[in-house]
């Protein structure tokens, strides 16, 4: 992604009002995207957003830019990111645009695009949009301006899509489920999906005011949903993030079940049904316990770079279907074209019912290895990863851990930080060797 001026691994994101997330830039982006997409035969683009207050402003700017390029617009209102991917296909639109900064605070926002098949745009199209941004903005003739219309039944369509991903011979009747929607885009979707499938639903994080998205709720802040599960003696809890593409779970004992464990539970259930296609993709940060547990089942495992975009790329390359990240991005391409928190949660519920187990019992098949992560700041210009002292420290750690752990060093893409991660089957070993390597990095920076 180093050759990009605007697009990152997950679209364009930043603080509202700054260089990229402001009305002027976003209107130009809408126009540039419209010009490029029009060149591929596009006539209609869908726009959806999460619940941030800035979404209204950015939606209007995108609408103006697309209209100026001659593109018709379908306005979905607040909708989860995976819903926009699905509806782009359903409405036969040429592209879908999401206004969201996912799990970030309300003062951030972003823009990301989906192609007609519900996948993220190809690199070539993103580059073409960036190149178009450098050209003067022009408006088509008045009789060719794009028209905009609200799509009123979008939520209902997506609710039915989610329910269709739950086996028709199963019911959630008798289950009490806490649903934390992070005051985000799933607030009017997830509770309805679960209640219509028969569950008793307790809602939290379903009262967005434009400023409270992800604030002390949702997949990045598990305290609220954990406490609610325990207080209400619920069977489990769902915690979604602001745009609904990530999910974390809580079992009836208050234990957090992360993305790695969710991937394992889904993969094992699909394997038992005889429908597992190939293996499973995680990332370089996926817990070693996931790899070990899948190996026990005879399931191949591959690691991509960090980011659901890279998980998707490797899945497509290998022709596999299931993958994800510990943060809660879970992909099952047999069910949805992108990471979908609600659908992933439903697949876990189906696995519970198939196995006749609680979520706590179901998660026992994967034992998480203790993991220590240390961030070490370095001075610009230094190259700690290339230093002999650091390389020697890594060799020492790997030799000591042998097959009982692993070491990962990587440079942050946004800050001058080296991230030192060590996993081991013993927590003390994990901590000791992470500190050993981190000390070597610090010495290089002296």
XYZ file of C-alpha atoms in Angstrom:
446
model
C 0.000 0.000 0.000
C 3.049 2.269 0.120
C 2.300 3.813 -3.278
C -1.113 5.124 -2.135
C -1.784 8.758 -1.320
C -5.204 8.275 0.241
C -6.318 4.642 0.479
C -5.069 2.429 3.283
C -5.733 -1.239 3.952
C -9.344 -0.463 4.884
C -10.328 2.502 2.736
C -9.699 6.106 3.719
C -9.842 7.014 7.393
C -8.958 9.965 9.615
C -10.132 12.597 12.045
C -13.180 14.555 10.948
C -12.287 18.014 9.691
C -8.689 17.192 8.832
C -7.078 16.687 5.418
C -9.028 13.683 4.133
C -12.258 13.568 6.132
C -13.874 16.897 5.291
C -16.702 17.910 2.931
C -14.442 19.291 0.189
C -12.228 16.226 -0.027
C -15.122 13.751 0.235
C -17.127 15.517 -2.494
C -14.068 15.303 -4.762
C -13.651 11.651 -3.791
C -17.279 10.950 -4.707
C -16.785 12.648 -8.060
C -13.506 10.817 -8.744
C -15.032 7.463 -7.792
C -18.041 8.236 -9.952
C -15.875 9.051 -12.973
C -13.860 5.841 -12.601
C -16.874 3.660 -11.904
C -18.831 5.242 -14.762
C -16.008 4.122 -17.002
C -16.803 0.526 -16.022
C -20.496 0.849 -16.858
C -21.751 1.923 -13.427
C -25.104 3.629 -13.199
C -26.010 3.228 -9.519
C -24.027 3.315 -6.283
C -25.337 2.632 -2.746
C -24.244 4.694 0.253
C -24.580 3.502 3.834
C -23.125 4.780 7.088
C -22.748 4.069 10.771
C -24.193 6.294 13.506
C -21.482 8.984 13.820
C -22.760 12.536 13.724
C -20.362 13.319 10.870
C -22.000 10.666 8.691
C -24.751 13.037 7.598
C -22.256 15.641 6.430
C -20.089 13.137 4.570
C -23.102 11.405 3.025
C -24.246 14.717 1.520
C -20.760 15.431 0.200
C -20.465 12.008 -1.431
C -23.938 12.371 -2.895
C -23.024 15.710 -4.488
C -19.792 14.379 -5.950
C -21.367 11.236 -7.388
C -24.269 13.203 -8.839
C -21.830 15.603 -10.516
C -20.215 12.586 -12.178
C -23.594 11.380 -13.453
C -24.039 8.479 -10.995
C -27.406 7.597 -9.449
C -27.357 7.048 -5.682
C -29.311 4.792 -3.364
C -29.192 6.051 0.249
C -29.381 3.267 2.833
C -29.030 5.320 6.018
C -27.386 3.708 9.083
C -26.477 0.140 8.104
C -23.719 -2.303 9.063
C -20.757 -2.534 6.705
C -21.512 -6.176 5.743
C -25.112 -5.173 5.025
C -23.914 -2.645 2.474
C -21.767 -5.309 0.819
C -24.794 -7.631 0.649
C -27.239 -4.972 -0.538
C -24.845 -3.826 -3.261
C -25.257 -7.280 -4.792
C -28.985 -7.507 -4.048
C -29.804 -4.211 -5.746
C -27.515 -5.016 -8.690
C -25.555 -1.854 -7.973
C -22.117 -1.392 -9.425
C -20.584 -0.330 -6.113
C -21.342 0.290 -2.463
C -19.812 3.013 -0.292
C -19.547 2.783 3.496
C -19.111 5.866 5.679
C -17.583 4.504 8.864
C -14.460 4.389 11.004
C -15.412 0.968 12.386
C -14.208 0.616 16.005
C -12.676 4.132 16.205
C -14.128 6.938 18.385
C -16.907 9.192 17.062
C -14.533 11.993 16.028
C -12.961 9.752 13.368
C -14.649 8.671 10.177
C -13.776 6.983 6.940
C -14.859 5.916 3.471
C -14.545 2.440 2.003
C -15.870 0.884 -1.160
C -17.348 -2.449 -2.204
C -17.501 -3.754 -5.763
C -20.616 -5.149 -7.431
C -19.901 -8.623 -6.004
C -19.742 -7.343 -2.426
C -15.952 -7.548 -2.221
C -13.552 -4.697 -1.505
C -12.468 -2.825 -4.626
C -9.527 -4.153 -6.594
C -6.267 -2.302 -6.118
C -6.352 -1.136 -9.734
C -9.668 0.673 -9.240
C -8.519 2.335 -6.004
C -5.380 3.554 -7.775
C -7.485 4.852 -10.674
C -9.676 6.791 -8.211
C -6.581 8.339 -6.627
C -5.310 9.382 -10.056
C -8.695 10.918 -10.879
C -8.493 12.942 -7.644
C -5.542 14.850 -9.137
C -7.641 16.113 -12.041
C -9.881 19.214 -12.005
C -13.446 18.460 -10.925
C -16.041 18.900 -13.659
C -19.797 18.499 -13.653
C -21.804 16.616 -16.256
C -24.608 18.423 -18.096
C -27.787 19.019 -16.075
C -29.760 16.361 -17.913
C -27.102 13.763 -17.014
C -26.809 14.507 -13.285
C -27.219 11.538 -11.001
C -30.427 11.189 -8.982
C -30.621 10.156 -5.321
C -33.347 8.136 -3.584
C -33.806 6.683 -0.109
C -34.106 2.880 0.119
C -36.637 2.264 2.877
C -36.622 -1.540 3.135
C -32.842 -2.018 3.421
C -32.887 -3.050 7.091
C -35.616 -5.636 6.547
C -33.778 -7.174 3.626
C -30.572 -7.519 5.601
C -32.343 -8.983 8.634
C -33.782 -11.695 6.379
C -30.318 -12.331 4.907
C -28.870 -12.843 8.385
C -31.688 -15.180 9.409
C -31.174 -17.183 6.221
C -27.639 -17.940 7.429
C -29.057 -19.787 10.448
C -30.206 -23.392 9.880
C -33.970 -23.498 9.334
C -34.310 -26.635 11.480
C -32.866 -24.900 14.549
C -34.330 -22.338 16.934
C -32.887 -19.997 19.558
C -35.910 -20.486 21.773
C -34.857 -20.897 25.394
C -31.595 -18.971 24.992
C -31.066 -15.644 26.760
C -28.601 -13.503 24.808
C -27.143 -10.100 25.639
C -26.519 -8.042 22.500
C -24.142 -5.067 22.665
C -24.334 -3.023 19.462
C -21.743 -0.392 20.488
C -24.318 2.354 19.777
C -23.385 1.634 16.172
C -24.865 0.555 12.888
C -26.309 -2.760 14.118
C -28.536 -1.149 16.773
C -31.725 -1.777 14.751
C -30.562 -5.052 13.183
C -28.891 -7.491 15.592
C -31.575 -7.505 18.336
C -34.283 -8.107 15.738
C -32.375 -10.951 14.072
C -31.917 -12.826 17.346
C -35.409 -12.208 18.696
C -37.036 -13.272 15.406
C -35.054 -16.531 15.636
C -36.590 -17.142 19.062
C -34.028 -15.832 21.575
C -34.775 -13.725 24.626
C -32.708 -10.618 23.902
C -31.279 -8.101 26.347
C -30.051 -4.985 24.531
C -27.212 -2.656 25.418
C -25.459 -0.140 23.204
C -28.591 0.395 21.091
C -29.215 4.096 21.707
C -26.878 5.977 19.356
C -26.733 9.761 19.679
C -24.007 10.429 17.126
C -21.313 10.839 19.773
C -21.400 7.613 21.809
C -20.418 5.031 19.175
C -17.900 2.539 20.645
C -17.744 4.495 23.916
C -17.272 1.959 26.732
C -19.356 -0.579 24.810
C -18.954 -3.013 21.942
C -16.242 -5.386 20.775
C -13.415 -3.089 21.856
C -14.735 -2.627 25.400
C -16.005 -5.911 26.776
C -16.737 -4.872 30.372
C -20.327 -3.760 29.739
C -21.456 -6.916 27.960
C -19.613 -9.178 30.423
C -21.277 -7.540 33.423
C -24.683 -7.685 31.741
C -24.328 -11.414 30.975
C -23.439 -12.198 34.582
C -26.104 -9.920 36.104
C -28.860 -11.446 33.986
C -27.667 -15.062 34.075
C -27.620 -14.991 30.287
C -26.398 -17.904 28.188
C -23.958 -15.709 26.293
C -23.326 -12.209 24.994
C -22.675 -10.714 21.564
C -20.430 -7.639 21.339
C -20.314 -5.999 17.913
C -18.222 -3.027 16.856
C -19.476 0.272 15.466
C -19.968 -0.895 11.892
C -20.839 -4.517 12.613
C -18.036 -6.321 10.808
C -16.421 -7.541 14.045
C -17.737 -9.631 16.918
C -16.487 -10.840 20.293
C -18.485 -13.176 22.517
C -18.888 -13.751 26.258
C -19.846 -17.141 27.695
C -22.213 -17.633 30.648
C -19.266 -17.562 33.087
C -18.070 -14.170 31.863
C -15.137 -15.411 29.776
C -14.393 -13.445 26.609
C -14.336 -15.562 23.443
C -12.218 -13.749 20.848
C -11.966 -13.943 17.080
C -9.442 -16.792 17.060
C -11.739 -18.927 19.201
C -14.760 -18.016 17.084
C -12.902 -19.057 13.921
C -12.015 -22.371 15.564
C -15.606 -23.054 16.682
C -17.019 -22.305 13.228
C -14.353 -24.299 11.395
C -14.859 -27.338 13.630
C -18.635 -27.244 13.121
C -18.288 -26.923 9.341
C -15.709 -29.752 9.357
C -18.109 -32.025 11.253
C -20.801 -31.318 8.668
C -18.393 -32.396 5.912
C -18.486 -28.997 4.240
C -15.100 -27.518 5.156
C -13.388 -26.249 2.041
C -9.624 -26.629 2.416
C -8.233 -25.024 5.553
C -8.347 -21.875 7.669
C -6.547 -18.542 7.317
C -5.421 -16.476 10.301
C -2.855 -13.708 10.547
C 0.681 -13.493 11.895
C -0.949 -12.332 15.165
C -3.385 -15.258 15.452
C -2.827 -17.219 18.652
C -0.650 -20.299 18.316
C -3.396 -22.192 20.145
C -5.606 -21.829 17.064
C -2.980 -23.404 14.831
C -2.408 -26.260 17.286
C -6.146 -26.924 17.760
C -6.775 -27.003 14.006
C -3.801 -29.319 13.483
C -5.396 -31.711 15.983
C -8.444 -31.772 13.722
C -6.274 -32.281 10.641
C -7.188 -28.843 9.269
C -4.490 -26.878 7.375
C -3.716 -23.375 8.656
C -2.060 -20.437 6.898
C -1.127 -16.961 8.125
C -1.540 -13.671 6.288
C -0.443 -10.159 7.179
C -2.547 -8.338 9.783
C -5.832 -7.031 8.359
C -9.011 -8.658 7.089
C -8.103 -7.476 3.583
C -5.065 -9.769 3.643
C -7.024 -12.648 5.174
C -9.471 -12.318 2.289
C -6.673 -12.247 -0.300
C -5.135 -15.452 1.046
C -8.518 -17.188 1.257
C -9.195 -16.377 -2.383
C -5.680 -17.438 -3.373
C -6.073 -20.832 -1.684
C -9.728 -21.328 -2.554
C -10.648 -21.652 1.133
C -13.660 -20.131 2.909
C -12.977 -19.598 6.629
C -10.555 -17.164 8.237
C -10.280 -14.268 10.643
C -8.411 -12.270 13.239
C -8.311 -12.328 17.015
C -9.878 -8.859 17.009
C -13.152 -10.353 15.811
C -13.042 -10.068 12.040
C -14.426 -13.451 10.987
C -14.844 -14.502 7.368
C -16.862 -17.383 5.998
C -17.128 -16.844 2.259
C -19.714 -19.593 1.991
C -22.076 -17.313 3.927
C -21.040 -13.701 3.247
C -18.676 -11.848 0.943
C -17.045 -9.904 3.759
C -16.534 -10.076 7.515
C -19.974 -10.082 9.159
C -20.281 -9.972 12.951
C -23.941 -10.975 13.128
C -23.545 -13.884 10.708
C -20.441 -15.123 12.562
C -22.356 -14.992 15.839
C -25.217 -16.989 14.336
C -22.764 -19.620 13.109
C -21.417 -20.011 16.649
C -24.977 -20.376 17.963
C -25.650 -23.047 15.345
C -22.458 -24.857 16.433
C -23.660 -24.756 20.064
C -26.996 -26.301 19.124
C -25.422 -28.917 16.847
C -23.023 -30.000 19.611
C -25.579 -29.530 22.422
C -22.934 -27.621 24.366
C -22.674 -24.255 26.053
C -20.352 -21.676 24.538
C -17.983 -22.287 27.437
C -17.834 -26.026 26.697
C -17.507 -25.450 22.963
C -14.530 -23.122 23.369
C -12.539 -25.658 25.416
C -11.312 -27.395 22.273
C -8.854 -24.558 21.697
C -6.380 -23.669 24.427
C -4.999 -20.153 24.001
C -1.276 -19.801 24.461
C -0.203 -16.984 26.821
C 0.854 -14.034 24.689
C 3.008 -11.044 25.647
C 3.034 -7.976 23.422
C 5.485 -5.132 24.065
C 5.670 -1.949 21.989
C 9.121 -0.380 21.837
C 9.483 3.128 20.417
C 12.510 3.798 18.226
C 14.118 6.880 16.738
C 13.349 7.668 13.089
C 16.202 6.541 10.905
C 17.037 3.539 13.090
C 16.404 0.038 11.733
C 16.117 -2.201 14.820
C 14.848 -5.210 12.894
C 18.086 -5.332 10.894
C 20.400 -5.054 13.906
C 22.574 -8.047 14.823
C 21.787 -7.683 18.549
C 18.056 -7.929 17.913
C 18.445 -10.837 15.507
C 20.567 -12.667 18.080
C 17.927 -12.114 20.768
C 15.247 -13.568 18.491
C 17.389 -16.629 17.761
C 17.964 -17.152 21.501
C 14.235 -16.956 22.220
C 13.238 -19.271 19.387
C 15.868 -21.827 20.445
C 14.635 -21.755 24.047
C 10.970 -22.073 23.062
C 11.540 -24.662 20.302
C 8.103 -26.016 19.385
C 6.450 -24.640 22.522
C 6.019 -21.071 21.312
C 6.775 -18.503 18.662
C 8.270 -15.045 18.241
C 7.062 -12.216 16.031
C 8.610 -8.788 15.519
C 6.978 -6.252 13.237
C 7.162 -2.546 12.630
C 4.005 -0.508 13.178
C 2.560 0.955 10.006
C 1.473 4.183 11.714
C 4.010 4.909 14.476
C 7.777 4.491 15.073
C 7.178 1.343 17.116
C 8.532 -2.180 17.029
C 5.903 -4.630 18.211
C 7.479 -7.562 20.048
C 5.175 -10.540 20.470
C 6.046 -13.829 22.137
C 3.695 -16.765 22.662
C 4.542 -19.785 24.765
C 2.693 -22.591 26.498
C 4.032 -21.115 29.752
C 3.064 -17.535 30.703
C 6.374 -16.868 32.452
C 8.344 -17.936 29.377
C 6.196 -15.673 27.209
C 6.846 -12.661 29.434
C 10.556 -13.385 29.997
C 11.496 -13.783 26.353
C 9.376 -10.830 25.201
C 11.230 -8.616 27.684
C 14.558 -10.116 26.574
C 13.919 -9.176 22.942
C 12.416 -5.789 23.838
C 15.579 -4.958 25.808
C 17.676 -5.714 22.729
C 15.507 -3.346 20.661
C 15.870 -0.642 23.316
C 19.673 -0.998 23.325
C 19.788 -0.471 19.576
C 17.881 2.757 20.080
C 20.289 4.111 22.719
